[in-house]
Every structure is written in C-alpha cells, then in structure tokens.
Coordinates of C-alpha atoms and ligand atoms in Angstrom, one line a residue:
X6 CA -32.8 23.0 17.6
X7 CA -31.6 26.6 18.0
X8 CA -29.5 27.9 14.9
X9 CA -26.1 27.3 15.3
X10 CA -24.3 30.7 13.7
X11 CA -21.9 29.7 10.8
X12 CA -18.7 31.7 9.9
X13 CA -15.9 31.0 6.9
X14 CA -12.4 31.6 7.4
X15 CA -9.7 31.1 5.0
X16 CA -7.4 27.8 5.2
X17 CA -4.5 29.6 4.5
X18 CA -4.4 32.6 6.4
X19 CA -7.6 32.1 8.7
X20 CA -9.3 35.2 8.2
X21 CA -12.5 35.2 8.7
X22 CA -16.0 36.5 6.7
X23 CA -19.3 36.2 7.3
X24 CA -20.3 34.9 3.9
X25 CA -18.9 32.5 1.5
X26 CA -16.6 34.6 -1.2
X27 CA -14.5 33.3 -4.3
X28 CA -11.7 35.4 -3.2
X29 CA -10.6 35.6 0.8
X30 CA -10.4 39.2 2.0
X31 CA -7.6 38.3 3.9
X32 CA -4.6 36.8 1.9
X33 CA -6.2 37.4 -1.7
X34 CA -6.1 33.5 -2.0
X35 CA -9.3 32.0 -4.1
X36 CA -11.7 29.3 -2.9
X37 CA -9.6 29.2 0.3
X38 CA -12.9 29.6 2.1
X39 CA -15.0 26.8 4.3
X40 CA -17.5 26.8 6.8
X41 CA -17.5 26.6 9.9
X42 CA -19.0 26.9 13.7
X43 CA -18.9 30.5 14.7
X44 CA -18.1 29.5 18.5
X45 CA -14.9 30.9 20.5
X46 CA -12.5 28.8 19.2
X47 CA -10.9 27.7 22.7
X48 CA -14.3 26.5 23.4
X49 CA -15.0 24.0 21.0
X50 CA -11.2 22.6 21.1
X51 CA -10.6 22.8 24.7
X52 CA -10.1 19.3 25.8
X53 CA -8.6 18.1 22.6
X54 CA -5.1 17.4 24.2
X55 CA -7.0 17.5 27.8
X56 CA -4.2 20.5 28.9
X57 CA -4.4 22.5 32.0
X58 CA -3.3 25.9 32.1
X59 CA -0.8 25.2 34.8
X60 CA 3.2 24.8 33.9
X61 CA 4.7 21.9 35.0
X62 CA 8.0 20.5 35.1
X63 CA 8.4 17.7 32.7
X64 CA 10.7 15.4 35.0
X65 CA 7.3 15.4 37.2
X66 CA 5.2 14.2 34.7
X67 CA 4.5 10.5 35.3
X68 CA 3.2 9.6 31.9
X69 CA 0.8 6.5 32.1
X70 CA 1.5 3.6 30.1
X71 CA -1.2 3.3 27.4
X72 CA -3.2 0.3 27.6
X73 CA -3.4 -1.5 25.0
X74 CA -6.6 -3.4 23.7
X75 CA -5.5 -6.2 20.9
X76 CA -7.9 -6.2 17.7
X77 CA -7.5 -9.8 17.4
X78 CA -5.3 -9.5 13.9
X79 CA -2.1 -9.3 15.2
X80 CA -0.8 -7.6 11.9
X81 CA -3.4 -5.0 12.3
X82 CA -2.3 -4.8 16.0
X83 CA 1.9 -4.3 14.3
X84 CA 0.5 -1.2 12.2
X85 CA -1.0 -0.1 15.2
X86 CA 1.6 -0.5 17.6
X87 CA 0.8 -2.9 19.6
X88 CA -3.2 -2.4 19.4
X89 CA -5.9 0.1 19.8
X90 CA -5.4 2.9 22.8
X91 CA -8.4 3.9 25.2
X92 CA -9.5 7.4 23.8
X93 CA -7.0 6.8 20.5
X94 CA -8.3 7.8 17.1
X95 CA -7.5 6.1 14.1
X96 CA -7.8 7.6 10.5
X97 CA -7.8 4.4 7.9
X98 CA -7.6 5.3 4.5
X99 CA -7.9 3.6 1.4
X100 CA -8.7 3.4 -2.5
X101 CA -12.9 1.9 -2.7
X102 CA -13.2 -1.7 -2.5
X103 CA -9.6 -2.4 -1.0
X104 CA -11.1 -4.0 2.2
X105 CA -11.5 -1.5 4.7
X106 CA -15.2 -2.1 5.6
X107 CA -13.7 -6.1 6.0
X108 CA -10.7 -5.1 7.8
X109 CA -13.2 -3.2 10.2
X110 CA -15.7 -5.6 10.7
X111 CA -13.0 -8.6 11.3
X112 CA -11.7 -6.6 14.1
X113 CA -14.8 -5.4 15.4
X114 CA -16.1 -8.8 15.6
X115 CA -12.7 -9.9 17.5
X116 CA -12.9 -7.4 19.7
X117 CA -16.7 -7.2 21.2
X118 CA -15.9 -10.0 22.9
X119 CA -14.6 -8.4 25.6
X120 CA -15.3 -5.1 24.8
X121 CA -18.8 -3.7 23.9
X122 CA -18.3 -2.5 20.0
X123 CA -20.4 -0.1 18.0
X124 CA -20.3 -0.2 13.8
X125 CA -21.4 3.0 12.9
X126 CA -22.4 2.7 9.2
X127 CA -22.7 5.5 6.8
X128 CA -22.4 4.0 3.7
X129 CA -24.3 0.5 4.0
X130 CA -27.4 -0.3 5.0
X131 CA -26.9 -2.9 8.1
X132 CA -28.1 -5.7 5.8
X133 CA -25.4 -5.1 3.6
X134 CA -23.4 -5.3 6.8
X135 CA -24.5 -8.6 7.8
X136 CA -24.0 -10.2 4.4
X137 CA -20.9 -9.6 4.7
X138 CA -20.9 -10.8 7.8
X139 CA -22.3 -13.9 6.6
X140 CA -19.7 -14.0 4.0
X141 CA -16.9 -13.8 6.8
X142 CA -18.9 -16.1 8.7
X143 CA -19.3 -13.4 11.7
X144 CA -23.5 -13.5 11.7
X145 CA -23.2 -14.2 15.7
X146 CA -20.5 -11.8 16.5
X147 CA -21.0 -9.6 19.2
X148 CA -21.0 -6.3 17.9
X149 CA -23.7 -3.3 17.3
X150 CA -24.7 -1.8 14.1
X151 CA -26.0 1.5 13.6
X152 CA -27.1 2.8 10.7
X153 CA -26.8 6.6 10.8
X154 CA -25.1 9.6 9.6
X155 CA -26.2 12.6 11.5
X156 CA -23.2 13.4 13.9
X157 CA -25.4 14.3 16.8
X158 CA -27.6 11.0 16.5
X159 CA -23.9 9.3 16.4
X160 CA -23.4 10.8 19.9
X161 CA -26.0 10.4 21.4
X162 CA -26.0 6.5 20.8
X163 CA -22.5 6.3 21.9
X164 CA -23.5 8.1 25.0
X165 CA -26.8 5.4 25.5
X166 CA -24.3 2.3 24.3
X167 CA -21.8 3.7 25.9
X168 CA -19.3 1.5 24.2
X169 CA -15.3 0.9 24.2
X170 CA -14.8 0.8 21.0
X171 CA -16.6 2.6 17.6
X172 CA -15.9 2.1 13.9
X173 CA -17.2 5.1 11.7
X174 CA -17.9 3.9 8.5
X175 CA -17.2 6.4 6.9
X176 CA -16.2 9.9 8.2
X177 CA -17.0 11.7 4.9
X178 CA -20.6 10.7 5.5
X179 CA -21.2 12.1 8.3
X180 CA -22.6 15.7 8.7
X181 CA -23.9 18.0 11.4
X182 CA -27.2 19.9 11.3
X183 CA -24.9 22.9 12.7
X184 CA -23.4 23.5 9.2
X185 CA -25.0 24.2 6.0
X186 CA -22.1 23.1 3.9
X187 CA -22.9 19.6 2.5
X188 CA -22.2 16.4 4.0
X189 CA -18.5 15.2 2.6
X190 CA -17.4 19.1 2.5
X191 CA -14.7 20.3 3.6
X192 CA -16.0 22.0 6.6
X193 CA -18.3 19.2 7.2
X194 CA -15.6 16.7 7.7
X195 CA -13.7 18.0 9.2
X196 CA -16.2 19.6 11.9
X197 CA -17.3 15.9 12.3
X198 CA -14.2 14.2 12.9
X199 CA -13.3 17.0 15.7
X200 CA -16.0 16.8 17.4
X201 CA -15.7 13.0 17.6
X202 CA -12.3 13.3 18.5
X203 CA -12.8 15.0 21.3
X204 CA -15.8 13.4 22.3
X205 CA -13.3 9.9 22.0
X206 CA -10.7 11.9 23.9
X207 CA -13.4 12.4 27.2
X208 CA -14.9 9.0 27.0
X209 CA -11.8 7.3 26.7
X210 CA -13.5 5.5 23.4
X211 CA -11.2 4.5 20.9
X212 CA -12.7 5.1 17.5
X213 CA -11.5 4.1 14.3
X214 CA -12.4 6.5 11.1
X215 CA -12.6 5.0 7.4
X216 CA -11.7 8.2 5.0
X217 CA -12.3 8.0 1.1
X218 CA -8.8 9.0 -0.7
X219 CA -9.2 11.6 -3.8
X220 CA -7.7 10.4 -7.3
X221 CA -4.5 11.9 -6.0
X222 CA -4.3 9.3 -3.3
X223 CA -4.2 11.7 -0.2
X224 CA -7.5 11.0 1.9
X225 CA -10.3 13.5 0.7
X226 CA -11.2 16.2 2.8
X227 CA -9.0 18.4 4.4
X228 CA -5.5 17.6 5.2
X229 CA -6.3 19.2 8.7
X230 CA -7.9 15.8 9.2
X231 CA -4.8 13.5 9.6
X232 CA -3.5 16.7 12.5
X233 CA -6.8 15.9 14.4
X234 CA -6.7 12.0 14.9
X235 CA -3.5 10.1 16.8
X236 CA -2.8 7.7 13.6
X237 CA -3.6 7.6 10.0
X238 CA -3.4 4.3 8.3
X239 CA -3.7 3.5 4.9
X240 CA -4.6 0.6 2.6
X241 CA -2.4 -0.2 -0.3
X242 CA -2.6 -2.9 -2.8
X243 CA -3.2 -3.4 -6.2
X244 CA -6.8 -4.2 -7.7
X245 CA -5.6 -7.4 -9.2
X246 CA -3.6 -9.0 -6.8
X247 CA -4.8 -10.5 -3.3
X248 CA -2.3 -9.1 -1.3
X249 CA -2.9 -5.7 0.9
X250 CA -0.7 -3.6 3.0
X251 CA -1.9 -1.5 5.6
X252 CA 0.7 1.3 6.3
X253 CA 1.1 3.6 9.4
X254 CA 2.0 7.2 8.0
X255 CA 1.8 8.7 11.5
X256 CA 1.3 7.8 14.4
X257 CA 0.9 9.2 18.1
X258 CA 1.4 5.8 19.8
X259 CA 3.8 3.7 18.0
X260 CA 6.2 4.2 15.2
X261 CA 5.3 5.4 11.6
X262 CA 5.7 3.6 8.4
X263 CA 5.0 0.2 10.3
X264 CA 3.5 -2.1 8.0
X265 CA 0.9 -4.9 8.6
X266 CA 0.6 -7.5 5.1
X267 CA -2.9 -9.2 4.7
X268 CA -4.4 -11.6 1.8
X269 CA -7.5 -11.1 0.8
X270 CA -9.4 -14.6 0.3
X271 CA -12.7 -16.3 0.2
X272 CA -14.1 -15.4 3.8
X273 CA -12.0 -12.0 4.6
X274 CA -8.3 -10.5 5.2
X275 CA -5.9 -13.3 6.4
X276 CA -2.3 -11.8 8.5
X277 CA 0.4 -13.0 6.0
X278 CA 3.4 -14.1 8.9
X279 CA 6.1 -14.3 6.1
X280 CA 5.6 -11.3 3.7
X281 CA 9.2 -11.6 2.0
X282 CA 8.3 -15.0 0.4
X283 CA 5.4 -13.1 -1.2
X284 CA 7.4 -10.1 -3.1
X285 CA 9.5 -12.8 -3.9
X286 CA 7.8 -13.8 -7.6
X287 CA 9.1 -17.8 -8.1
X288 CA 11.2 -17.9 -11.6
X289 CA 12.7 -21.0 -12.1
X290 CA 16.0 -19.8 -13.3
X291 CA 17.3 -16.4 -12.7
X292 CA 16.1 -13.9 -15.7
X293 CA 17.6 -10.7 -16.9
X294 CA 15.9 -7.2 -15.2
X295 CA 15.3 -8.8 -11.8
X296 CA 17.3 -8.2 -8.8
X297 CA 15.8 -8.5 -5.0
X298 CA 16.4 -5.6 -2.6
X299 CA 15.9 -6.2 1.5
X300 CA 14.1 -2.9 2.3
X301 CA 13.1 -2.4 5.8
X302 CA 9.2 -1.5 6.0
X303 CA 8.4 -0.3 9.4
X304 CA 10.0 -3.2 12.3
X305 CA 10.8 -5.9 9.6
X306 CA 12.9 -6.2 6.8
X307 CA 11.1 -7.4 3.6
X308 CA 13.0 -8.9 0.5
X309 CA 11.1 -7.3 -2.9
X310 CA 11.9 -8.2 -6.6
X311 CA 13.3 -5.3 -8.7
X312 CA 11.9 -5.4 -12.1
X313 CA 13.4 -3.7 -15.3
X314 CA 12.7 -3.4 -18.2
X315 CA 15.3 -1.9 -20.4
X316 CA 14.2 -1.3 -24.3
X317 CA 15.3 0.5 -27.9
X318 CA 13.1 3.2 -28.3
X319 CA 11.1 2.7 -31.6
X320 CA 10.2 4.9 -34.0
X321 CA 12.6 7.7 -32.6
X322 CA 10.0 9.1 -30.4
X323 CA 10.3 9.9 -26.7
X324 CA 12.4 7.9 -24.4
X325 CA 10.2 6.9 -21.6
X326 CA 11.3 6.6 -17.6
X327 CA 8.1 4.8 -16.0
X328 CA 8.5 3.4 -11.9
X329 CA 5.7 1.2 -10.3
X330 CA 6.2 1.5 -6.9
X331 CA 9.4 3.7 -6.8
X332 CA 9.8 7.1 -6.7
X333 CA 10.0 8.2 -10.9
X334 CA 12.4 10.8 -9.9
X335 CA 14.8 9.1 -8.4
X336 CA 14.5 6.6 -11.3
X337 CA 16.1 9.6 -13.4
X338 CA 18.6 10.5 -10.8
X339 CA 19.7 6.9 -11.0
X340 CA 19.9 6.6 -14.5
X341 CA 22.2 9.6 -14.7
X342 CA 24.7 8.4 -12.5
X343 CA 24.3 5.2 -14.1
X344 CA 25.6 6.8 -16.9
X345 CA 28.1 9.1 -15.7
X346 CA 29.8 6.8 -13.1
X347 CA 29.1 3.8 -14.8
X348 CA 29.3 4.6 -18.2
X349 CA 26.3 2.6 -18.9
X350 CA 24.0 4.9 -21.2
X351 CA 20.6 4.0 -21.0
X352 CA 19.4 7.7 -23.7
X353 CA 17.8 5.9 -26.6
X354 CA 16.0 3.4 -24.3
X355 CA 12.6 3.0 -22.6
X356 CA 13.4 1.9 -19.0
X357 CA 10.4 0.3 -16.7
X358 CA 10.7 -0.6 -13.7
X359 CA 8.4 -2.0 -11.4
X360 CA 8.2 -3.1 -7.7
X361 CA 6.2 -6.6 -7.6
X362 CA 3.6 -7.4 -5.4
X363 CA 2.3 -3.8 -5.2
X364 CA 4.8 -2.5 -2.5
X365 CA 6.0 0.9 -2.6
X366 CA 9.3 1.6 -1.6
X367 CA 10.6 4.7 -0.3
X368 CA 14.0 4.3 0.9
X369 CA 17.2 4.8 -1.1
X370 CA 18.4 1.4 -0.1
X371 CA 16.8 -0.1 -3.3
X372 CA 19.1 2.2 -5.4
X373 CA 21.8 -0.2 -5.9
X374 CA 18.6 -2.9 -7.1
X375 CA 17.4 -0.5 -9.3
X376 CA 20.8 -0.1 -11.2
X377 CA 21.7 -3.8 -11.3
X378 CA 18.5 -4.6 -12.5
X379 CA 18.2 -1.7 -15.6
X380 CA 21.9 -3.0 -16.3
X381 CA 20.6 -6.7 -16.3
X382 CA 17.9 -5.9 -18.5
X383 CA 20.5 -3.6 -21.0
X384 CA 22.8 -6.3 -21.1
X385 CA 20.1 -9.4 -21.4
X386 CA 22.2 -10.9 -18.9
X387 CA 20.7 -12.4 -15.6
X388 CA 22.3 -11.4 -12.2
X389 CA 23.9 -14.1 -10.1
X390 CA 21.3 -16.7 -8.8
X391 CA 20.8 -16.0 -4.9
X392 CA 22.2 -12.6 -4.7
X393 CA 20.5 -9.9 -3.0
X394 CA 21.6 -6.5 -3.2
X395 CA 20.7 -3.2 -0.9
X396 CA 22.4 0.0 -0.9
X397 CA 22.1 3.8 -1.5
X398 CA 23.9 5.0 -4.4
X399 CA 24.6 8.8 -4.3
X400 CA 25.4 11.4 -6.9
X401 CA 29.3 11.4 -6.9
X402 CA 28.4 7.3 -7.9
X403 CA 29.4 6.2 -4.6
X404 CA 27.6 3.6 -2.6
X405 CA 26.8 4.6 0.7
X406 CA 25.3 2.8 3.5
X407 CA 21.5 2.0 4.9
X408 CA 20.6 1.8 8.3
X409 CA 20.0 -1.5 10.1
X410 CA 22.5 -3.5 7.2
X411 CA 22.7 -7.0 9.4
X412 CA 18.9 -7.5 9.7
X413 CA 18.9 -7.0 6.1
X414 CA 21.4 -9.6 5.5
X415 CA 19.8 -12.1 8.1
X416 CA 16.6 -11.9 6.4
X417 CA 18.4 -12.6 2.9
X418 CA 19.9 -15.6 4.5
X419 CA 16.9 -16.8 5.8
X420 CA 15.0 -17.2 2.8
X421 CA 17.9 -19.0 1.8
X422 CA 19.9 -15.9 -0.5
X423 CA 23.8 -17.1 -0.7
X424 CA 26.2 -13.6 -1.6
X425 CA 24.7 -10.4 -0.6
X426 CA 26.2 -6.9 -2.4
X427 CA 25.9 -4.2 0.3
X428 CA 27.7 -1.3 0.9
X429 CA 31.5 -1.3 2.0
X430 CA 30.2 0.7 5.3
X431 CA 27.9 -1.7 6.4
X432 CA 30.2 -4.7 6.4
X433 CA 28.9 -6.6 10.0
X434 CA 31.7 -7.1 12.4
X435 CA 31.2 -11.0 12.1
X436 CA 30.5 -12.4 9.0
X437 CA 27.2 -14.5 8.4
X438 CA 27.0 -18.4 8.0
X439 CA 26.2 -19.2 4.0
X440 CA 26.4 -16.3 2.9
X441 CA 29.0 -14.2 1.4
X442 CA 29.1 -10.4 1.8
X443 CA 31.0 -8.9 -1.4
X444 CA 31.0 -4.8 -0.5
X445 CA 31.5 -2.3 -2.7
X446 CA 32.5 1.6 -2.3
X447 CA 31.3 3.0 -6.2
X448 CA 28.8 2.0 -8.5
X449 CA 31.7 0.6 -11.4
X450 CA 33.0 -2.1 -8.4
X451 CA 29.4 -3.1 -8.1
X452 CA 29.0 -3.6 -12.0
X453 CA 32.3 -5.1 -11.7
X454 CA 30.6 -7.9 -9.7
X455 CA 28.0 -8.3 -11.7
X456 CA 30.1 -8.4 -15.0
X457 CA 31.6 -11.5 -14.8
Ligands
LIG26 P1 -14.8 -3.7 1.3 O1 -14.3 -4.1 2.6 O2 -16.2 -3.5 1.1 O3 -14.0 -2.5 0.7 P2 -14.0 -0.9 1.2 O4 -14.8 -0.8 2.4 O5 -12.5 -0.6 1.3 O6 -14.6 -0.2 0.1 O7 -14.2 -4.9 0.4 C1 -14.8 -5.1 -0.8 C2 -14.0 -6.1 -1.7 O8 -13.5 -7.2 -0.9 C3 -15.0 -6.7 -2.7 O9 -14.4 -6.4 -3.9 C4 -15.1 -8.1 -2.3 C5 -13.9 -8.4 -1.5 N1 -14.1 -9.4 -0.5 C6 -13.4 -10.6 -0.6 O10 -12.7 -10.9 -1.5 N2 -13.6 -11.6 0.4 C7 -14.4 -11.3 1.5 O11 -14.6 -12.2 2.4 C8 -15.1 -10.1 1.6 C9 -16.0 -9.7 2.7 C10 -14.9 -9.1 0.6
LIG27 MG1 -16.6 0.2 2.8

C-alpha cells in the first residue's frame, strides 16, 4: 500500500505542521496537535452532506421522507425517533458494562430478519459474541459477525456483504494503516468514524457506532466526533440498579433529549412501558425529605422521587451541598432563595439530595421538589400523601411556570396522585377529575401549603 502522507494541524485554530510539536505554531496553544491525512480537504469530505454546488431555492426542495427501519425495541426505536434511517449514523455512548454490546446485539438480531446485518466487533472475539448470544437466547439469529479492526478491511467487507445495516463495536478500536497515530487516538478516531460516515452516507447503510466515555462522562475521543454522526445516544444508569436509560443528546432525525427506559434482566434489555412507576420508590407511608416531581424527559412526562436529606453539621466543619442526579449548582441557587424568600436557613446543615432510580434531571421544573423536600427533611415533617409538585422557582422567590403543565398533571393523576402544587401560570383552563390543583405565585405560599 503506497504511503499515505500524514500532516498535524491544531484543533483550535487548524494550523497546520508537518511534525508533531508540544506547542502549535499557530495559536501558541500546547498539545493542540493531531494527526491527520494530508489530502485536499474538500476531497476527503466531499459527499458528507451529499451537496451540489448549485443554489437552489428552498421552496423547491422536495425533501424525501426518511424511511424508517424499526430495530425491533420500540423504546430504542422512541430514542431514535421513530427507528434507524437508510445512510443515518448513530454515536451510542456509554460507561463499560452498561449494556451497549447487549443493546446492539438485541437489535441486530431483530433486525436481520429483514435486513441483512453486519456486527463489526472490535473488542470481542466472535465467541464472546455468541455467548452472549446464547445468553440472550439469539444463537440462530440472522446476523454476521466480523471480527476486525483495520478500517479498510471494515470496508471492504461491507462492500462484499453489502449489508443495510452495521454495528461497530467499538469506534475507538478501529484504526487505519493511513495514520501512524495509535489506534483510539484522537486522530485515529476520528479519521475512522469520518470515513465510515461518509462511506454510510453513499451506501445508504445505516451504521450504529459504540464510543467508550472518559472519566468525565463525555465520549472519549474528540468532541468533533458527535459533529460527524446524525445522533449521539447515551447510556445512563447506575451500576447497582437494573434500570437503564438511553438518552438522545442530539439528533438529526428526531427530537433531542428523547429518552428510551430498559431493565436489564436475566436474558438482555427488556423496554420498560411504564417508567414513572419505577422512579416512584414504594414507602408505605409518606416520610420526611421526599417529594415527587413530573419532569418531562423527551415525548413523555415521567414522575421521579425527590430525596433530601437535611442534617446538623458535626463537629463544626464544612457544610456540605451534595446532588445525585441534579445539577449541584442549582442546588445552591435554591438553597439561597430558600433562605432569603423563605426564610428557611439551611447554613449549619449538610443537605443531600438525590434523584432515585438513577435519572438525571435537567430542567428547572424540579425546583419547587427540591425545596419542599430540603424543607421536609429540616422540619422532619412528611409532605402531604399524594401530592406531586413541579415548578421553576426563580431568584426574586417567585414560582414561575414549565412548559407542557397539563400532561404533567395527567400523568400525576394517572398514577393515582390526588393535589398537584404547580405554578399559578399554568393553572389548565378545565380543572382535572380527582385531583386538586393548589397554585402558587412565591415560594412562602408554597411553604404555606405545606405547613399545615
Ligand atoms: P455489555 O453489553 O457487555 O456492556 P458494554 O458493551 O456496554 O460494555 O453488558 C455487560 C453487562 O450486562 C454485564 O455486566 C452482564 C450484564 N448482562 C445481563 O445482566 N444480562 C444479559 O442477558 C447480558 C447479555 C448481560
Ligand atoms: Mg461492549
């Protein structure tokens, strides 16, 4: 094979050198450097978005309705949106041993039924692959293995197997002879992933990528990896619990931050239909620090159980502010104006709070939780039994609304909640049957509430 010539250029300002430095000659910036392929650029990522250089109008676009193919998990097919698309490329990451090779192999196995599916394997040997296909009770399913990690080998089978749908497990194992950087570099990667994107992109192949995550939880590699592929998917859960969420952070064909629940069992990842029962934890009578926020995770709204934990420092060290699952920032925001507008002082206190079931929640409209939960815990006093609570509570200690408030509420009711404390500006126009919607403008009317 003829030498491929090799160039680095700088990630943050793109200059480009002919060796490897510490320091880019460019910008100044160190270790900025990687390798890559010293070709015109236009012609190694001409074809990515398959443009033409001619203008068009837009109203004369007719854009064509992208075919869906259904993995056979419908709540991988709700992340998705609505399945995989012909030349799509999807980026799953996800902490080791969460369930991505499973998660793969389940849908691979659906899918070769009806279309002609390659497992690329980088990582396992292909008996490892078919234990665990024994495991999932798979062994007959209709789907290829290949055991191989050299990115032109990769092509070349894809272009003899010709396939509709490839699974590469995983991308940070692959590595092309054209770079001397090492396999799971930087430049490696991410060489790798656009080649195959592109080669996906002409073949109308959809692929699916596994990428590792670093200890900081973004997937390893460069970030220039989630621009490249259509969606990134990740896979959340904690180690100790069965229960996994696969989230859409972006996606090309369907909507972001849509959320697909799984339970990891005996024989593979089961779809959990009715993932608000399971945040739900089952205490017999209410108990002080809990309160249970609807928060609206991608389509569906999902109840989760606040947790606090409110307690006297000891010892007169450090006051600690710890959040599972929420963002510890806002934690501190909240306890402030938990203080200032509710004259609830919490200094002198470690406060934990905690998300259960391993969901992260990123929207505001678990504020109001939050606070009626640390108060709960303060005071020892349980909340009302039945009561869920959603809001955003801002600075001034006013509580402001949420989007989407009545599907909130319908959800509550539905898993049987009676009084639901919402903000004033998301009252519905017609009330709900059984349940009773107490609003509130300001954080004191919802302690109020609570008080008595
Ligand atoms: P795996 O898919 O290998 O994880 P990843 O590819 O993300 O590293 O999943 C491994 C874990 O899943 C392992 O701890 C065993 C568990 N598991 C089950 O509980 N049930 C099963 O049916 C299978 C196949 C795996
Ligand atoms: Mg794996």
């Amino acid at each position: 094979m003829a030498k491929t010539k090799t160039v680095y250029h700088c990630t943050e300002c793109g200059a480009q050198a002919p060796k490897w430095q510490g320091q880019c000659p460019g910008c100044g910036e160190w270790n900025t450097l990687v390798e890559s392929i010293a070709t015109p650029a236009p012609a190694r990522f001409r074809n990515v978005a398959g443009a033409k250089s001619t203008v068009t109008p837009l109203a004369h676009v007719a854009p064509q309705e992208n075919r869906r193919i259904a993995t056979g998990l419908p709540e991988f097919d709700r992340v998705l949106g609505g399945g995989l698309v012909a030349g799509g490329v999807v980026l799953l990451g996800g902490d080791p041993g969460i369930g991505k090779s499973t998660l793969l192999l389940q849908a691979s196995a659906a899918l070769g039924a009806a279309h002609r599916t390659l497992y690329v394997t980088g990582e396992e040997s292909t008996d490892q692959i078919a234990l665990r296909a024994q495991r999932l009770g798979l062994v007959n399913a209709p789907v290829e293995l290949l055991a191989e990690v050299q990115l032109e080998a990769i092509v070349a089978a894809i272009d003899t197997t010709t396939p509709e749908f490839v699974v590469v497990d995983s991308i940070q194992t692959v590595y092309t002879e054209a770079l001397q950087s090492a396999p799971g570099s930087v430049a490696q990667v991410r060489e790798c992933a656009a080649q195959l994107t592109r080669y996906a992109k002409q073949r109308g192949v959809a692929m699916i990528f596994v990428g590792h995550v670093t200890k900081e939880g973004a997937i390893a590699g460069p970030r220039v990896l989630e621009h490249i592929v259509d969606t990134v998917l990740y896979f959340e859960g904690e180690p100790h619990s069965s229960f996994r969420l696969v989230r859409a952070i972006k996606n090309r064909y369907g909507a972001a931050n849509e959320l697909g629940v799984f339970a990891m069992s005996e024989r593979g990842l089961k779809g959990v239909t009715n993932p608000s029962a399971l945040f739900l934890s089952r205490h017999g009578d209410p108990v002080p620090g809990s309160a249970i926020v609807a928060t609206l995770e991608g389509s569906r709204p999902l109840l989760v159980e606040i947790q606090a934990l409110v307690d006297p420092v000891h010892g007169g060290g450090m006051t600690r502010r710890l959040a599972v699952g929420l963002d510890p920032q806002r934690l501190a925001l909240l306890l402030a104006v938990l203080h200032r507008h509710g004259g609830v002082e919490t200094a002198g206190y470690d406060v934990f709070v905690n998300a259960v079931g391993g969901v992260r929640i990123g929207e505001p409209a678990a504020d109001l939780a939050v606070l009626l939960a640390v108060n709960s815990s303060l005071r020892n006093k349980p909340l009302p039994d039945k009561l869920m609570v959603f809001g955003e509570v801002g600075l001034a200690g006013e509580i402001r609304p949420v989007q989407r408030g009545l599907e909130r509420i319908r959800e509550a009711a539905k898993l049987g909640f009676r009084t639901v404390l919402m903000p004033t500006a998301n009252r519905p126009k017609q009330g709900i049957d059984d349940v009773a919607l107490v609003t509130v403008d300001r954080i004191d009317a919802a302690l109020a509430h609570v008080r008595d």
